[in-house]
Coordinates of C-alpha atoms in Angstrom, one line a residue:
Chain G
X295 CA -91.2 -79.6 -15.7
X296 CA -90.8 -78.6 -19.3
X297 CA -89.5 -74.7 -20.0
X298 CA -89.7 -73.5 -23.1
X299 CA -88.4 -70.1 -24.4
X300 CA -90.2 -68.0 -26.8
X301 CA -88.5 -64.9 -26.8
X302 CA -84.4 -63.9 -26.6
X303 CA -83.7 -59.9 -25.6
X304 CA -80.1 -59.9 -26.7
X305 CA -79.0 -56.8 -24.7
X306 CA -75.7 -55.4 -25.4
X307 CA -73.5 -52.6 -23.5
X308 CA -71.0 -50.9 -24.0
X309 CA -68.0 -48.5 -22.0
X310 CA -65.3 -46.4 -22.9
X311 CA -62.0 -48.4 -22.0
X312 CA -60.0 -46.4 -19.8
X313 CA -58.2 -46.4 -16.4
X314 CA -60.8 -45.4 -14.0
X315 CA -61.1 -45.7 -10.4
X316 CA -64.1 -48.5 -10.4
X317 CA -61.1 -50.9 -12.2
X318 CA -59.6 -50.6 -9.1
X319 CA -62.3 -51.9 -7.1
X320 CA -63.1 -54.1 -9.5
X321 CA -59.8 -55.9 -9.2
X322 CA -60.1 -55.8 -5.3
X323 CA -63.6 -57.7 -5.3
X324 CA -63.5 -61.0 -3.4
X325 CA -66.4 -62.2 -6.1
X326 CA -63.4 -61.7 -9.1
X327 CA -60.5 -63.2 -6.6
X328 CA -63.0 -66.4 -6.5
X329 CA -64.4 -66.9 -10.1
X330 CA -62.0 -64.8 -12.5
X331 CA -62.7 -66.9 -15.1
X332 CA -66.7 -66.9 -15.0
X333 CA -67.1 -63.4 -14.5
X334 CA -65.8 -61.4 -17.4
X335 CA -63.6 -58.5 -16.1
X336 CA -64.9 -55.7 -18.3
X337 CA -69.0 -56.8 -18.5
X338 CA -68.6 -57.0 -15.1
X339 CA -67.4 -53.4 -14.2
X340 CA -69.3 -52.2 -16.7
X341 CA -72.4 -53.7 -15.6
X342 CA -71.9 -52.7 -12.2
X343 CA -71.0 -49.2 -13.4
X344 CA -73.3 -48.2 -16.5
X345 CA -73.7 -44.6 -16.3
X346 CA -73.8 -44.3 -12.0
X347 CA -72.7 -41.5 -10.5
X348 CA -70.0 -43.5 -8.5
X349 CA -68.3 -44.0 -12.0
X350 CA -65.4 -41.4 -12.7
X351 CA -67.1 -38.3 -14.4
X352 CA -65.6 -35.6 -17.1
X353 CA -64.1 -32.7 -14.8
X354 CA -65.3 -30.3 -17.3
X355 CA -69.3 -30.9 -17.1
X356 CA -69.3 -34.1 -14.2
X357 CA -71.1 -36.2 -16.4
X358 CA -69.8 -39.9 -16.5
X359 CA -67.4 -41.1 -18.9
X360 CA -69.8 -43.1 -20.3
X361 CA -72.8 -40.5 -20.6
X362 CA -72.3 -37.4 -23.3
X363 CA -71.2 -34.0 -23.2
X364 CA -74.2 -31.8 -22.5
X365 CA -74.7 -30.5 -25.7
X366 CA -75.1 -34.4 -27.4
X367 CA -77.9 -36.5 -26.9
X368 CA -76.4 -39.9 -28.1
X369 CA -73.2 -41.8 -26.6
X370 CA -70.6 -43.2 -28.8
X371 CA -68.4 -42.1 -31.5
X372 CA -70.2 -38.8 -32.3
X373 CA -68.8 -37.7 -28.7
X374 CA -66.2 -39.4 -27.9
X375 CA -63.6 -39.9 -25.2
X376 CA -60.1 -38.4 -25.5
X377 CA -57.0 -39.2 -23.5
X378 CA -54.7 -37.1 -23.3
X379 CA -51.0 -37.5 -23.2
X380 CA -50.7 -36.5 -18.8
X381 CA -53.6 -39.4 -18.5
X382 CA -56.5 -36.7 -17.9
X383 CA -59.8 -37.8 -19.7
X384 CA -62.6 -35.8 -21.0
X385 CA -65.8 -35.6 -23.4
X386 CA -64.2 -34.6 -26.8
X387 CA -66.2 -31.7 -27.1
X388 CA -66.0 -30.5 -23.2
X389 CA -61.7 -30.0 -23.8
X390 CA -62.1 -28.8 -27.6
X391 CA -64.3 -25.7 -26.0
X392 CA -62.0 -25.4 -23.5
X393 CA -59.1 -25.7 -25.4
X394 CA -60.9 -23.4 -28.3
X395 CA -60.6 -20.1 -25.1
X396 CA -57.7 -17.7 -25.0
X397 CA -58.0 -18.1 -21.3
X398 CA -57.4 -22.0 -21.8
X399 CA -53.4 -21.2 -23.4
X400 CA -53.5 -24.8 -24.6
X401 CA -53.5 -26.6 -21.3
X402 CA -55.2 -29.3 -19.7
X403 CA -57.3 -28.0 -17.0
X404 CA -56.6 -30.9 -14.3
X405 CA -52.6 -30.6 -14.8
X406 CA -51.9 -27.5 -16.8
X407 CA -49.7 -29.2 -18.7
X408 CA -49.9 -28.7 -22.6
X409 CA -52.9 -31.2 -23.5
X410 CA -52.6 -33.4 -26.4
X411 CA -53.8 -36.7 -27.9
X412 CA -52.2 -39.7 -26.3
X413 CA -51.1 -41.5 -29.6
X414 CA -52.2 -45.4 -28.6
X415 CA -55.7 -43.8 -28.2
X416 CA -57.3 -43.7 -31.4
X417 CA -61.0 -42.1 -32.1
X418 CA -62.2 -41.2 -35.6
X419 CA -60.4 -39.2 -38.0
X420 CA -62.5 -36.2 -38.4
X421 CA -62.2 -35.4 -34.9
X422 CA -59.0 -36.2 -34.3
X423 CA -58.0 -33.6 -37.4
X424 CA -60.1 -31.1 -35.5
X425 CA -58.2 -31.4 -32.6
X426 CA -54.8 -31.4 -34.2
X427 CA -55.8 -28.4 -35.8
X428 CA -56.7 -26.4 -32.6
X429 CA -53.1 -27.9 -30.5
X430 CA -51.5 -26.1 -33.9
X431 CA -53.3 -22.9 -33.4
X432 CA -53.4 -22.8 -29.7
X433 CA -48.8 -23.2 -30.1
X434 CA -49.1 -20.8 -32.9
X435 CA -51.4 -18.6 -30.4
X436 CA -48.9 -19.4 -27.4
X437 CA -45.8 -19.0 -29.7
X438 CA -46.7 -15.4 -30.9
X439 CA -47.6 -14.3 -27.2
X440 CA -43.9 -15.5 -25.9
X441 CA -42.4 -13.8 -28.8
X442 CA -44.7 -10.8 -28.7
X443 CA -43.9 -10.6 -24.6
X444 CA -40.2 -10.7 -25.6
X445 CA -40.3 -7.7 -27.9
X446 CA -42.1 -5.7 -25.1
X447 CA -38.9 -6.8 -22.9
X448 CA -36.6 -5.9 -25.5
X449 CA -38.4 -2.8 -26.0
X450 CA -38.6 -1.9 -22.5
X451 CA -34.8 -3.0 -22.4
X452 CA -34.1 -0.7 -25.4
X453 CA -36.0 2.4 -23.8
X454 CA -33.6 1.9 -20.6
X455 CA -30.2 1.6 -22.3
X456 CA -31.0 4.6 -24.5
X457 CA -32.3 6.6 -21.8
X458 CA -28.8 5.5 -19.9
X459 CA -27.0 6.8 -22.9
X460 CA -29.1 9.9 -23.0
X461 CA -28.6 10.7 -19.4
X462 CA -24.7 10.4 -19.5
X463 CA -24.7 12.5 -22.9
X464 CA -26.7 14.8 -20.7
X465 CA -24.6 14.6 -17.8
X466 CA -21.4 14.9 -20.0
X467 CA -22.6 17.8 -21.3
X468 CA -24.0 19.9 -18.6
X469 CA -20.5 18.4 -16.8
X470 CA -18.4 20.3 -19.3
X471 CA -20.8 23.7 -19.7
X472 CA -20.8 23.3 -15.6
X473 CA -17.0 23.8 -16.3
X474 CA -17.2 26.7 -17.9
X475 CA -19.7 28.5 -16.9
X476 CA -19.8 28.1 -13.0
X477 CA -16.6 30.4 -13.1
X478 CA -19.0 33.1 -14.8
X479 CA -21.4 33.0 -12.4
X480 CA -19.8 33.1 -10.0
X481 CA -17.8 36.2 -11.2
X482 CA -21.1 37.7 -12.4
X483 CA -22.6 37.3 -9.1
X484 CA -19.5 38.8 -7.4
X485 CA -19.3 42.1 -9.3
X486 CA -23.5 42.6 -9.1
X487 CA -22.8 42.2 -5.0
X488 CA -19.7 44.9 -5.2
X489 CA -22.2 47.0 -7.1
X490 CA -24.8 46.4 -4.8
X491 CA -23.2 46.8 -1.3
X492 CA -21.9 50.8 -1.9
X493 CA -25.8 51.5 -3.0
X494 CA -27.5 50.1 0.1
Chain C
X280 CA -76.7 -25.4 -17.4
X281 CA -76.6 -29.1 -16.4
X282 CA -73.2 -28.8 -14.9
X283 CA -74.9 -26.1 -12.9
X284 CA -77.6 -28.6 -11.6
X285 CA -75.2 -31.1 -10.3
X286 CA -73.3 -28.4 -8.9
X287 CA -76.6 -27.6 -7.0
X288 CA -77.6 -30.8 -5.9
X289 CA -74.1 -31.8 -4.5
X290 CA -74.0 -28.6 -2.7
X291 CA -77.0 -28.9 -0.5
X292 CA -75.4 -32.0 1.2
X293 CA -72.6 -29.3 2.1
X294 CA -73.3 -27.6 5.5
X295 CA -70.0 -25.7 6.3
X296 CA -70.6 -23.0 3.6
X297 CA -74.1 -21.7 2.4
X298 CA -73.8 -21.3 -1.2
X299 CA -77.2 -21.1 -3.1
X300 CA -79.1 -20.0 -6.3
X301 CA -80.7 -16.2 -5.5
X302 CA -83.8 -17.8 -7.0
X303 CA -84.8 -21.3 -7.8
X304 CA -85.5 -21.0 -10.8
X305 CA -82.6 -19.3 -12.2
X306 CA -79.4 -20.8 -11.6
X307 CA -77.6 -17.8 -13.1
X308 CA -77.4 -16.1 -9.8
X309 CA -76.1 -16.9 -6.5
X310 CA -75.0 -15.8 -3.0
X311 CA -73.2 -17.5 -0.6
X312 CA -72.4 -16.5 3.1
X313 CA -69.0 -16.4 4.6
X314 CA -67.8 -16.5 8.1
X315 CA -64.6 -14.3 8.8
X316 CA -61.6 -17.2 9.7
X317 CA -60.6 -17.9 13.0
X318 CA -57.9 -15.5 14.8
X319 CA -58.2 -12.9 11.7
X320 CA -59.6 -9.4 12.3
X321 CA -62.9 -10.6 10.2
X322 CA -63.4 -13.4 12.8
X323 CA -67.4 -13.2 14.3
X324 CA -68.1 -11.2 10.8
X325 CA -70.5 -12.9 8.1
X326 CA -69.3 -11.8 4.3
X327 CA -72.2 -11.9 1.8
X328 CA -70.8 -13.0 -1.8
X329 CA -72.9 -12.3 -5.0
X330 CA -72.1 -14.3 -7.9
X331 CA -73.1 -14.2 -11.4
X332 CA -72.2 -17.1 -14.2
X333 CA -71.3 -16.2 -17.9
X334 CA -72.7 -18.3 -20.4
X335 CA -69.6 -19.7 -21.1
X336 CA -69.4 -21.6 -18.0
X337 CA -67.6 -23.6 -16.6
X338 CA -65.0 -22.5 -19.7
X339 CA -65.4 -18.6 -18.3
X340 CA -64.8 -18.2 -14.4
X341 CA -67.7 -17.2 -12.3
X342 CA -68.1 -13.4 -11.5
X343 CA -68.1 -13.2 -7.4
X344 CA -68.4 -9.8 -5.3
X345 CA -68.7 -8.6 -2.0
X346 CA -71.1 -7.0 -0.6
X347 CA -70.2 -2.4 -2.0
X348 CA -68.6 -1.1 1.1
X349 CA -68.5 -4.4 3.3
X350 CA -65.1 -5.6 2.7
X351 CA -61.8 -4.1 4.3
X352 CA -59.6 -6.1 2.3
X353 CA -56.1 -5.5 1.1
X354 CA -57.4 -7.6 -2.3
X355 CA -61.0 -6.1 -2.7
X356 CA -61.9 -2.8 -4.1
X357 CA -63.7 -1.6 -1.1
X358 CA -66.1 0.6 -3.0
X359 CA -67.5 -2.2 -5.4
X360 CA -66.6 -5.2 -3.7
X361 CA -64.9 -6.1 -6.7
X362 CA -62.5 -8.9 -5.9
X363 CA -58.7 -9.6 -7.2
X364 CA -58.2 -13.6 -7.4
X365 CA -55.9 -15.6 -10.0
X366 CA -58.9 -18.1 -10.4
X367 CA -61.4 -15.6 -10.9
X368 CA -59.1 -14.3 -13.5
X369 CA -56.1 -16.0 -16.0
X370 CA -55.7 -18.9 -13.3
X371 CA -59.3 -20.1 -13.6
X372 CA -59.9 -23.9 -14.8
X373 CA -62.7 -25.7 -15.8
X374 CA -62.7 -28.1 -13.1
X375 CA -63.3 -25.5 -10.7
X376 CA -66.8 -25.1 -9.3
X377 CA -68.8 -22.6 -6.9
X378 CA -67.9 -24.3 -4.2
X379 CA -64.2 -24.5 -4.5
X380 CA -64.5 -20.9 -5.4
X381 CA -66.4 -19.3 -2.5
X382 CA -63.6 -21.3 -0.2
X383 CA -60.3 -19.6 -2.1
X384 CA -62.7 -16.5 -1.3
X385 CA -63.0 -17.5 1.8
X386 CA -59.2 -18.5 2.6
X387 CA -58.3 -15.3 0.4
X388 CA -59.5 -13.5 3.9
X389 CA -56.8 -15.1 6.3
X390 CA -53.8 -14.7 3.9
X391 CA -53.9 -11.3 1.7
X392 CA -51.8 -10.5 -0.8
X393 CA -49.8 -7.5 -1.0
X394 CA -48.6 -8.0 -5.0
X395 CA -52.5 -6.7 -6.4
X396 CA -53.8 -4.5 -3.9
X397 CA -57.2 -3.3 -5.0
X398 CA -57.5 -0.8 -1.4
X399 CA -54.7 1.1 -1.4
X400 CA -54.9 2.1 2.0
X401 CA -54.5 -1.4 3.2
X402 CA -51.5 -2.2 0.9
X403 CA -49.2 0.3 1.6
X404 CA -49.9 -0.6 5.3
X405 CA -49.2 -4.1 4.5
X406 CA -46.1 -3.5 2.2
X407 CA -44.4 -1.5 5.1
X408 CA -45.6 -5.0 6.8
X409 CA -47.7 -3.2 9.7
X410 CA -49.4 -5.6 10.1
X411 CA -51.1 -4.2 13.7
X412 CA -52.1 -0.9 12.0
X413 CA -53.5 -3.4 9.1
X414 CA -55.4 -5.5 11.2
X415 CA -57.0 -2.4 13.7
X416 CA -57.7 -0.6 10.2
X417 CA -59.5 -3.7 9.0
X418 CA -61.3 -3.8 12.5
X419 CA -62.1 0.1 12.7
X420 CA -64.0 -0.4 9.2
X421 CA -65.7 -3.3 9.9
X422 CA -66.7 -1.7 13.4
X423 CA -68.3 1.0 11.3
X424 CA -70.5 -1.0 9.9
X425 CA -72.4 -2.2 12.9

């Protein structure tokens, strides 16, 4: 028998290269163990993977790595896949909306440490300036609260010690007039009652 | 929005807490139903939550209440039902969802917190650490209810 093709359908795939759970099983699969060298290890996961819901998803809208945030259509370098520096991986624009909220105070939402871009990983330019620029004004942001909370301690501090001072000013002085004046009273008090007594 | 749907679609499979949109078509509101824990005065009592999602979420927490005048709780206004929670507040995360929500709710009932009391009744009872008079306080409102 004779085959002959007419037609190629090249089709090609793509995934974002990162550290997921599914590399793990991957790894683990008796198929791999047996022919490492005919399957290829990252067509194969990604094959078995493309866009499934048992693929590792964004924490911030649970769509897969691989898919987009949900306010892009297209997958790829538009909306990328940031790493940052504690491992935790989101969409690009899921952490910069995040990040971009007071309530956020710079961290990552998985670890609460400070999130930033983990060097080796590179994306484009134009977003990672972006990003730079909102880790600046989120330590800016974070930087003026710790100083501005430290003034109301000083403040607070401040009104102590001088109501401290005040009070033993105060109690100095009504110490001394207490000196000088109980004897007075007293006196005072002593002659109304020797004027009183005879009366009644 | 999305976010939202898979929220709803992964809770359905969930059984141990009902948690669900007011409506079907608008995913904006929702109740859930609590039971009272296990060896706590709120124990054989069901707890109706309202919630309501800002358009800002999951970046914004959701807004969850109780039920006006439903709630003896050292941590809930007992008027509104207004609820105070780190992770409804400053604490919230992104990574949170409904369901992990309506569960601190729910675990917020066995272990109250005396630092943000929001009944004021209940906290001083609880700072003295009464925590009999707390507990037959909590059970003399709740028995008004019936």
């Amino acid at each position: 028998m004779k085959v002959r093709v007419k037609e190629v359908y090249p089709i090609f795939a793509w995934s974002w290269d990162t550290y997921t759970e599914s590399t793990d099983l991957h790894n683990n699969d008796p198929l791999h163990n047996k022919y490492p060298n005919k399957i290829n290890n990252e067509t194969y996961t990604f094959l078995k993977n493309y866009r499934n819901d048992i693929d590792d998803v964004c924490g911030i809208c649970r769509v897969s790595y691989n898919g987009v945030c949900p306010n892009c259509k297209m997958p790829g370098k538009s909306c990328p896949l940031v790493v940052g520096t504690c491992n935790h991986n989101f969409h690009y624009h899921c952490i910069y909306r995040w990040l971009d909220t007071v309530n956020s105070k710079g961290l990552c939402p998985m670890c609460r440490q400070e999130f930033t871009l983990k060097p080796d990983v590179v994306i484009n330019a134009k977003h990672t300036q972006k990003f730079m620029e909102l880790i600046s004004k989120n330590r800016e942001r974070r930087l003026m609260m710790e100083r501005e909370e430290r003034e109301l301690n000083d403040d607070l501090n401040m009104d102590e010690e001088d109501e401290v001072t005040r009070d033993a000013i105060d109690n100095a002085a009504g110490a001394t007039e207490a000196w000088t004046q109980v004897p007075q009273d007293i006196s005072d008090e002593e002659e109304d009652m020797t004027y009183d007594d005879p009366i009644e | 929005m999305s976010r939202l749907i898979k929220e709803y679609k992964t809770i359905n499979a969930q059984d141990d807490i009902l948690l669900f949109p007011e409506t079907a078509d608008n995913l904006n509101n929702w109740t859930a139903m609590i039971t009272g824990p296990p060896n706590t005065p709120y124990e054989g009592h069901d707890f109706k939550l309202y919630i309501s999602i800002p358009d800002a979420y999951p970046n914004s927490p959701p807004m969850v209440k109780f039920h006006r005048e439903a709630m003896p709780h050292v941590n809930v206004n007992y008027e509104t039902g207004e609820i105070c929670l780190d992770i409804l507040k400053g604490e919230w995360s992104p990574v949170y969802n409904l369901l992990y929500t309506v569960q601190s709710i729910e675990r917020l009932l066995s272990e109250p917190n005396a630092d943000s009391p929001l009944n004021l009744e209940l906290g001083i009872l609880m700072r003295e650490g009464d925590k009999t008079a707390y507990d037959s306080l909590v059970r003399y409102y709740l028995q008004r209810q019936k």
